[in-house]
mmCIF file of C-alpha atoms in Angstrom:
data_model
loop_
_atom_site.group_PDB
_atom_site.id
_atom_site.type_symbol
_atom_site.label_atom_id
_atom_site.label_comp_id
_atom_site.label_asym_id
_atom_site.label_seq_id
_atom_site.Cartn_x
_atom_site.Cartn_y
_atom_site.Cartn_z
ATOM 1 C CA ASN I 181 -7.751 40.552 -1.427
ATOM 2 C CA ALA I 182 -8.209 37.090 -0.475
ATOM 3 C CA GLY I 183 -12.201 37.101 -0.927
ATOM 4 C CA VAL I 184 -13.817 34.571 1.243
ATOM 5 C CA THR I 185 -11.652 32.429 3.775
ATOM 6 C CA GLN I 186 -12.737 29.432 5.712
ATOM 7 C CA THR I 187 -10.919 27.606 8.361
ATOM 8 C CA PRO I 188 -10.456 24.807 9.069
ATOM 9 C CA LYS I 189 -10.515 23.115 5.685
ATOM 10 C CA PHE I 190 -11.350 19.637 7.225
ATOM 11 C CA ARG I 191 -12.233 18.336 10.666
ATOM 12 C CA VAL I 192 -12.963 15.179 12.303
ATOM 13 C CA LEU I 193 -15.440 15.286 15.627
ATOM 14 C CA LYS I 194 -16.611 12.914 17.824
ATOM 15 C CA THR I 195 -20.440 12.643 18.613
ATOM 16 C CA GLY I 196 -20.809 15.280 21.308
ATOM 17 C CA GLN I 197 -17.587 17.280 20.717
ATOM 18 C CA SER I 198 -18.112 21.385 19.965
ATOM 19 C CA MET I 199 -16.491 23.282 17.479
ATOM 20 C CA THR I 200 -16.311 26.752 15.704
ATOM 21 C CA LEU I 201 -15.905 27.317 11.979
ATOM 22 C CA LEU I 202 -14.618 30.489 11.088
ATOM 23 C CA CYS I 203 -15.622 32.312 7.928
ATOM 24 C CA ALA I 204 -13.676 35.802 7.012
ATOM 25 C CA GLN I 205 -14.302 38.367 3.824
ATOM 26 C CA ASP I 206 -12.155 41.254 3.090
ATOM 27 C CA MET I 207 -14.742 42.425 0.574
ATOM 28 C CA ASN I 208 -16.714 44.908 3.109
ATOM 29 C CA HIS I 209 -19.735 42.987 2.353
ATOM 30 C CA GLU I 210 -22.854 43.715 4.659
ATOM 31 C CA TYR I 211 -24.408 40.031 3.995
ATOM 32 C CA MET I 212 -22.906 36.824 4.868
ATOM 33 C CA TYR I 213 -24.482 33.122 4.875
ATOM 34 C CA TRP I 214 -23.566 29.906 6.114
ATOM 35 C CA TYR I 215 -24.689 26.708 3.780
ATOM 36 C CA ARG I 216 -24.288 23.084 4.010
ATOM 37 C CA GLN I 217 -24.038 20.849 1.063
ATOM 38 C CA ASP I 218 -25.109 17.267 0.981
ATOM 39 C CA PRO I 219 -24.953 14.710 -1.913
ATOM 40 C CA GLY I 220 -28.301 15.294 -3.940
ATOM 41 C CA MET I 221 -29.434 18.113 -1.724
ATOM 42 C CA GLY I 222 -27.801 21.152 -3.258
ATOM 43 C CA LEU I 223 -26.957 23.746 -0.718
ATOM 44 C CA ARG I 224 -29.167 24.770 2.347
ATOM 45 C CA LEU I 225 -28.903 27.848 4.146
ATOM 46 C CA ILE I 226 -28.282 27.439 7.981
ATOM 47 C CA HIS I 227 -28.189 30.792 8.809
ATOM 48 C CA TYR I 228 -27.026 34.432 7.868
ATOM 49 C CA SER I 229 -26.369 37.814 8.684
ATOM 50 C CA VAL I 230 -27.705 41.324 7.106
ATOM 51 C CA GLY I 231 -24.848 43.296 9.140
ATOM 52 C CA GLU I 232 -22.533 43.535 12.065
ATOM 53 C CA GLY I 233 -24.277 42.392 15.131
ATOM 54 C CA THR I 234 -27.107 40.604 13.383
ATOM 55 C CA THR I 235 -28.242 36.853 12.735
ATOM 56 C CA ALA I 236 -31.274 35.065 11.345
ATOM 57 C CA LYS I 237 -32.259 31.646 10.733
ATOM 58 C CA GLY I 238 -32.251 29.927 7.524
ATOM 59 C CA GLU I 239 -33.861 26.607 6.350
ATOM 60 C CA VAL I 240 -31.846 24.650 8.674
ATOM 61 C CA PRO I 241 -30.920 26.032 11.878
ATOM 62 C CA ASP I 242 -31.410 23.458 14.546
ATOM 63 C CA GLY I 243 -28.150 22.387 16.281
ATOM 64 C CA TYR I 244 -26.067 25.301 15.073
ATOM 65 C CA ASN I 245 -25.504 28.879 16.287
ATOM 66 C CA VAL I 246 -23.598 31.699 14.747
ATOM 67 C CA SER I 247 -22.067 35.064 15.878
ATOM 68 C CA ARG I 248 -21.330 38.314 13.516
ATOM 69 C CA LEU I 249 -19.098 40.451 16.132
ATOM 70 C CA LYS I 250 -17.396 42.123 13.503
ATOM 71 C CA LYS I 251 -18.448 42.942 10.096
ATOM 72 C CA GLN I 252 -15.859 40.679 8.417
ATOM 73 C CA ASN I 253 -15.993 37.631 10.300
ATOM 74 C CA PHE I 254 -19.105 35.244 10.655
ATOM 75 C CA LEU I 255 -18.626 32.192 12.922
ATOM 76 C CA LEU I 256 -20.816 28.861 12.862
ATOM 77 C CA GLY I 257 -20.812 27.238 16.136
ATOM 78 C CA LEU I 258 -21.762 23.482 16.702
ATOM 79 C CA GLU I 259 -22.277 22.936 20.499
ATOM 80 C CA SER I 260 -22.670 19.038 20.602
ATOM 81 C CA ALA I 261 -21.849 17.899 17.126
ATOM 82 C CA ALA I 262 -24.380 14.607 15.760
ATOM 83 C CA PRO I 263 -23.273 12.533 12.716
ATOM 84 C CA SER I 264 -26.225 14.285 10.871
ATOM 85 C CA GLN I 265 -24.005 17.217 10.836
ATOM 86 C CA THR I 266 -21.401 15.561 8.797
ATOM 87 C CA SER I 267 -21.489 17.959 5.511
ATOM 88 C CA VAL I 268 -19.651 20.186 3.854
ATOM 89 C CA TYR I 269 -19.923 23.780 5.101
ATOM 90 C CA PHE I 270 -19.768 26.853 2.901
ATOM 91 C CA CYS I 271 -19.815 30.567 4.016
ATOM 92 C CA ALA I 272 -20.619 33.253 1.765
ATOM 93 C CA SER I 273 -20.909 36.815 1.401
ATOM 94 C CA SER I 274 -22.474 39.696 -0.958
ATOM 95 C CA TYR I 275 -22.401 43.397 -0.969
ATOM 96 C CA ASP I 276 -26.242 43.471 -1.100
ATOM 97 C CA SER I 277 -29.529 41.352 -1.876
ATOM 98 C CA ILE I 278 -31.454 40.275 -4.417
ATOM 99 C CA SER I 279 -29.339 40.736 -7.515
ATOM 100 C CA TYR I 280 -25.656 41.052 -6.288
ATOM 101 C CA GLU I 281 -23.739 37.858 -6.591
ATOM 102 C CA GLN I 282 -22.832 35.723 -3.622
ATOM 103 C CA TYR I 283 -19.254 35.148 -3.173
ATOM 104 C CA PHE I 284 -18.253 31.821 -1.948
ATOM 105 C CA GLY I 285 -15.335 30.500 0.496
ATOM 106 C CA PRO I 286 -13.703 27.111 -0.494
ATOM 107 C CA GLY I 287 -15.545 25.081 2.163
ATOM 108 C CA THR I 288 -14.879 22.891 5.264
ATOM 109 C CA ARG I 289 -15.551 19.223 5.027
ATOM 110 C CA LEU I 290 -16.738 18.007 8.462
ATOM 111 C CA THR I 291 -16.977 14.353 9.627
ATOM 112 C CA VAL I 292 -19.038 13.412 12.848
ATOM 113 C CA THR I 293 -18.086 9.948 13.862
ATOM 114 C CA GLY T 4 -42.569 28.151 -1.038
ATOM 115 C CA ASN T 5 -40.169 29.335 -3.393
ATOM 116 C CA SER T 6 -38.152 26.498 -5.192
ATOM 117 C CA VAL T 7 -35.689 25.192 -8.039
ATOM 118 C CA THR T 8 -35.744 22.045 -9.876
ATOM 119 C CA GLN T 9 -33.129 21.014 -12.210
ATOM 120 C CA MET T 10 -32.731 18.111 -14.403
ATOM 121 C CA GLU T 11 -30.984 15.059 -12.531
ATOM 122 C CA GLY T 12 -27.517 13.854 -13.726
ATOM 123 C CA PRO T 13 -25.064 13.139 -14.482
ATOM 124 C CA VAL T 14 -24.658 14.409 -17.857
ATOM 125 C CA THR T 15 -21.935 12.905 -19.953
ATOM 126 C CA LEU T 16 -21.047 14.421 -23.059
ATOM 127 C CA SER T 17 -18.213 14.260 -25.855
ATOM 128 C CA GLU T 18 -16.262 17.555 -26.088
ATOM 129 C CA GLU T 19 -17.767 19.874 -28.570
ATOM 130 C CA ALA T 20 -21.270 18.631 -27.873
ATOM 131 C CA PHE T 21 -24.089 21.006 -27.325
ATOM 132 C CA LEU T 22 -25.011 21.089 -23.529
ATOM 133 C CA THR T 23 -28.520 21.688 -22.094
ATOM 134 C CA ILE T 24 -29.523 21.769 -18.207
ATOM 135 C CA ASN T 25 -33.009 22.420 -17.626
ATOM 136 C CA CYS T 26 -33.987 24.549 -14.354
ATOM 137 C CA THR T 27 -37.549 25.529 -13.502
ATOM 138 C CA TYR T 28 -38.426 27.606 -10.685
ATOM 139 C CA THR T 29 -41.291 28.490 -8.513
ATOM 140 C CA ALA T 30 -41.502 31.627 -6.774
ATOM 141 C CA THR T 31 -43.414 34.668 -5.625
ATOM 142 C CA GLY T 32 -42.416 37.922 -7.027
ATOM 143 C CA TYR T 33 -39.984 38.602 -9.561
ATOM 144 C CA PRO T 34 -36.797 36.972 -8.120
ATOM 145 C CA SER T 35 -33.243 36.997 -9.856
ATOM 146 C CA LEU T 36 -31.704 34.024 -11.364
ATOM 147 C CA PHE T 37 -28.548 32.524 -11.323
ATOM 148 C CA TRP T 38 -26.291 29.746 -12.326
ATOM 149 C CA TYR T 39 -23.540 28.734 -10.008
ATOM 150 C CA VAL T 40 -20.567 26.454 -10.892
ATOM 151 C CA GLN T 41 -18.737 24.094 -8.622
ATOM 152 C CA TYR T 42 -15.371 22.703 -10.045
ATOM 153 C CA PRO T 43 -13.974 19.532 -8.109
ATOM 154 C CA GLY T 44 -12.469 20.562 -4.380
ATOM 155 C CA GLU T 45 -13.734 24.060 -4.883
ATOM 156 C CA GLY T 46 -16.313 26.405 -3.693
ATOM 157 C CA LEU T 47 -19.247 27.920 -5.927
ATOM 158 C CA GLN T 48 -18.582 30.383 -8.604
ATOM 159 C CA LEU T 49 -21.099 32.870 -10.173
ATOM 160 C CA LEU T 50 -21.282 31.468 -13.718
ATOM 161 C CA LEU T 51 -24.152 33.932 -14.990
ATOM 162 C CA LYS T 52 -27.147 35.805 -13.856
ATOM 163 C CA ALA T 53 -30.393 37.278 -15.108
ATOM 164 C CA THR T 54 -32.419 39.929 -12.792
ATOM 165 C CA LYS T 55 -35.530 40.274 -15.247
ATOM 166 C CA ALA T 56 -37.836 38.551 -17.394
ATOM 167 C CA ASP T 57 -36.474 38.035 -20.909
ATOM 168 C CA ASP T 58 -32.782 38.782 -19.731
ATOM 169 C CA LYS T 59 -30.043 36.600 -21.031
ATOM 170 C CA GLY T 60 -27.142 35.914 -18.793
ATOM 171 C CA SER T 61 -23.918 34.612 -20.775
ATOM 172 C CA ASN T 62 -20.088 33.843 -19.516
ATOM 173 C CA LYS T 63 -17.772 31.823 -21.067
ATOM 174 C CA GLY T 64 -20.044 30.400 -23.737
ATOM 175 C CA PHE T 65 -22.501 29.508 -21.556
ATOM 176 C CA GLU T 66 -26.167 31.267 -21.855
ATOM 177 C CA ALA T 67 -29.327 31.086 -20.215
ATOM 178 C CA THR T 68 -32.549 33.471 -20.442
ATOM 179 C CA TYR T 69 -35.225 34.387 -18.185
ATOM 180 C CA ARG T 70 -38.367 32.677 -19.165
ATOM 181 C CA LYS T 71 -40.950 34.126 -16.880
ATOM 182 C CA GLU T 72 -43.849 32.477 -19.071
ATOM 183 C CA THR T 73 -42.543 29.095 -18.449
ATOM 184 C CA THR T 74 -40.696 29.737 -15.270
ATOM 185 C CA SER T 75 -37.412 28.677 -16.860
ATOM 186 C CA PHE T 76 -33.880 29.580 -16.701
ATOM 187 C CA HIS T 77 -32.230 26.902 -18.645
ATOM 188 C CA LEU T 78 -28.261 26.430 -19.110
ATOM 189 C CA GLU T 79 -26.946 26.047 -22.535
ATOM 190 C CA LYS T 80 -23.494 25.840 -24.203
ATOM 191 C CA GLY T 81 -22.789 25.086 -28.010
ATOM 192 C CA SER T 82 -19.448 23.316 -27.592
ATOM 193 C CA VAL T 83 -18.365 21.928 -24.440
ATOM 194 C CA GLN T 84 -15.169 21.211 -23.360
ATOM 195 C CA VAL T 85 -13.430 18.838 -21.007
ATOM 196 C CA SER T 86 -12.515 21.887 -18.758
ATOM 197 C CA ASP T 87 -16.383 22.625 -18.198
ATOM 198 C CA SER T 88 -16.734 19.163 -16.104
ATOM 199 C CA ALA T 89 -18.319 20.155 -12.951
ATOM 200 C CA VAL T 90 -21.415 20.518 -11.105
ATOM 201 C CA TYR T 91 -23.797 23.143 -12.146
ATOM 202 C CA PHE T 92 -26.324 24.685 -9.579
ATOM 203 C CA CYS T 93 -29.458 26.850 -10.383
ATOM 204 C CA ALA T 94 -30.527 29.457 -7.926
ATOM 205 C CA LEU T 95 -33.057 31.914 -7.006
ATOM 206 C CA SER T 96 -32.955 34.801 -4.967
ATOM 207 C CA ASP T 97 -35.420 34.330 -2.003
ATOM 208 C CA LEU T 98 -37.271 37.598 -1.784
ATOM 209 C CA ASN T 99 -39.377 36.514 1.360
ATOM 210 C CA GLN T 100 -36.053 36.403 3.812
ATOM 211 C CA ALA T 101 -34.433 39.574 4.772
ATOM 212 C CA GLY T 102 -30.865 38.616 3.826
ATOM 213 C CA THR T 103 -32.213 37.541 0.506
ATOM 214 C CA ALA T 104 -30.297 34.048 0.456
ATOM 215 C CA LEU T 105 -30.278 32.173 -2.654
ATOM 216 C CA ILE T 106 -32.273 28.708 -3.031
ATOM 217 C CA PHE T 107 -30.691 26.144 -4.916
ATOM 218 C CA GLY T 108 -31.285 22.981 -7.242
ATOM 219 C CA LYS T 109 -29.830 19.883 -6.232
ATOM 220 C CA GLY T 110 -27.215 20.528 -8.961
ATOM 221 C CA THR T 111 -26.438 18.555 -12.023
ATOM 222 C CA THR T 112 -22.838 16.973 -12.587
ATOM 223 C CA LEU T 113 -21.640 17.485 -16.021
ATOM 224 C CA SER T 114 -18.880 14.939 -17.280
ATOM 225 C CA VAL T 115 -17.218 15.977 -20.675
ATOM 226 C CA SER T 116 -14.835 13.445 -22.096
ATOM 227 C CA SER T 117 -12.482 13.824 -25.123
#
């Protein structure tokens, strides 16, 4: 049982390049989330999904797209990276809403130059 | 909208000192409240939670009580250890979003020295 895994762990992009971050969970959770963590800002929700085939915008969705084609995977895409997207990205999943804890992956550190 | 405010750090303590990290929230309805901990280089882990008023969450010597009258969820530990050095996040479940994502405070860095 690996929990929540994220690939890659580190990445450096040039402005304008694209990339996809992969999140996978093996706990059969319905809900999955992408957050970004910036110094002094806490974690902010980018996009989330309440089940396979569904996605929705969070607090800071601009410049990102997501897909949930399989229940266990949640992909975060950057079509044209900008320096403002330099951050640490965390994926999380939960069985249900409200009182169930979210399980977090180890994070992806992305630098856009 | 919903929000979480927690005390700014860093908090620097000696081993065996008493710890309090303040957290207050603004929310409609009755959210669940959480404390998460992030050790260096790792993702967040749930430390404790409370789902209704007057509930007390506890884990690893840490405690927090859901106080609806003061809209607070302060984290306490009677005797901290060096291994408690980490960043602590207070969070609430956002009942306004279908996915019920978490709204986090900005985090408080705790550094414990021996």
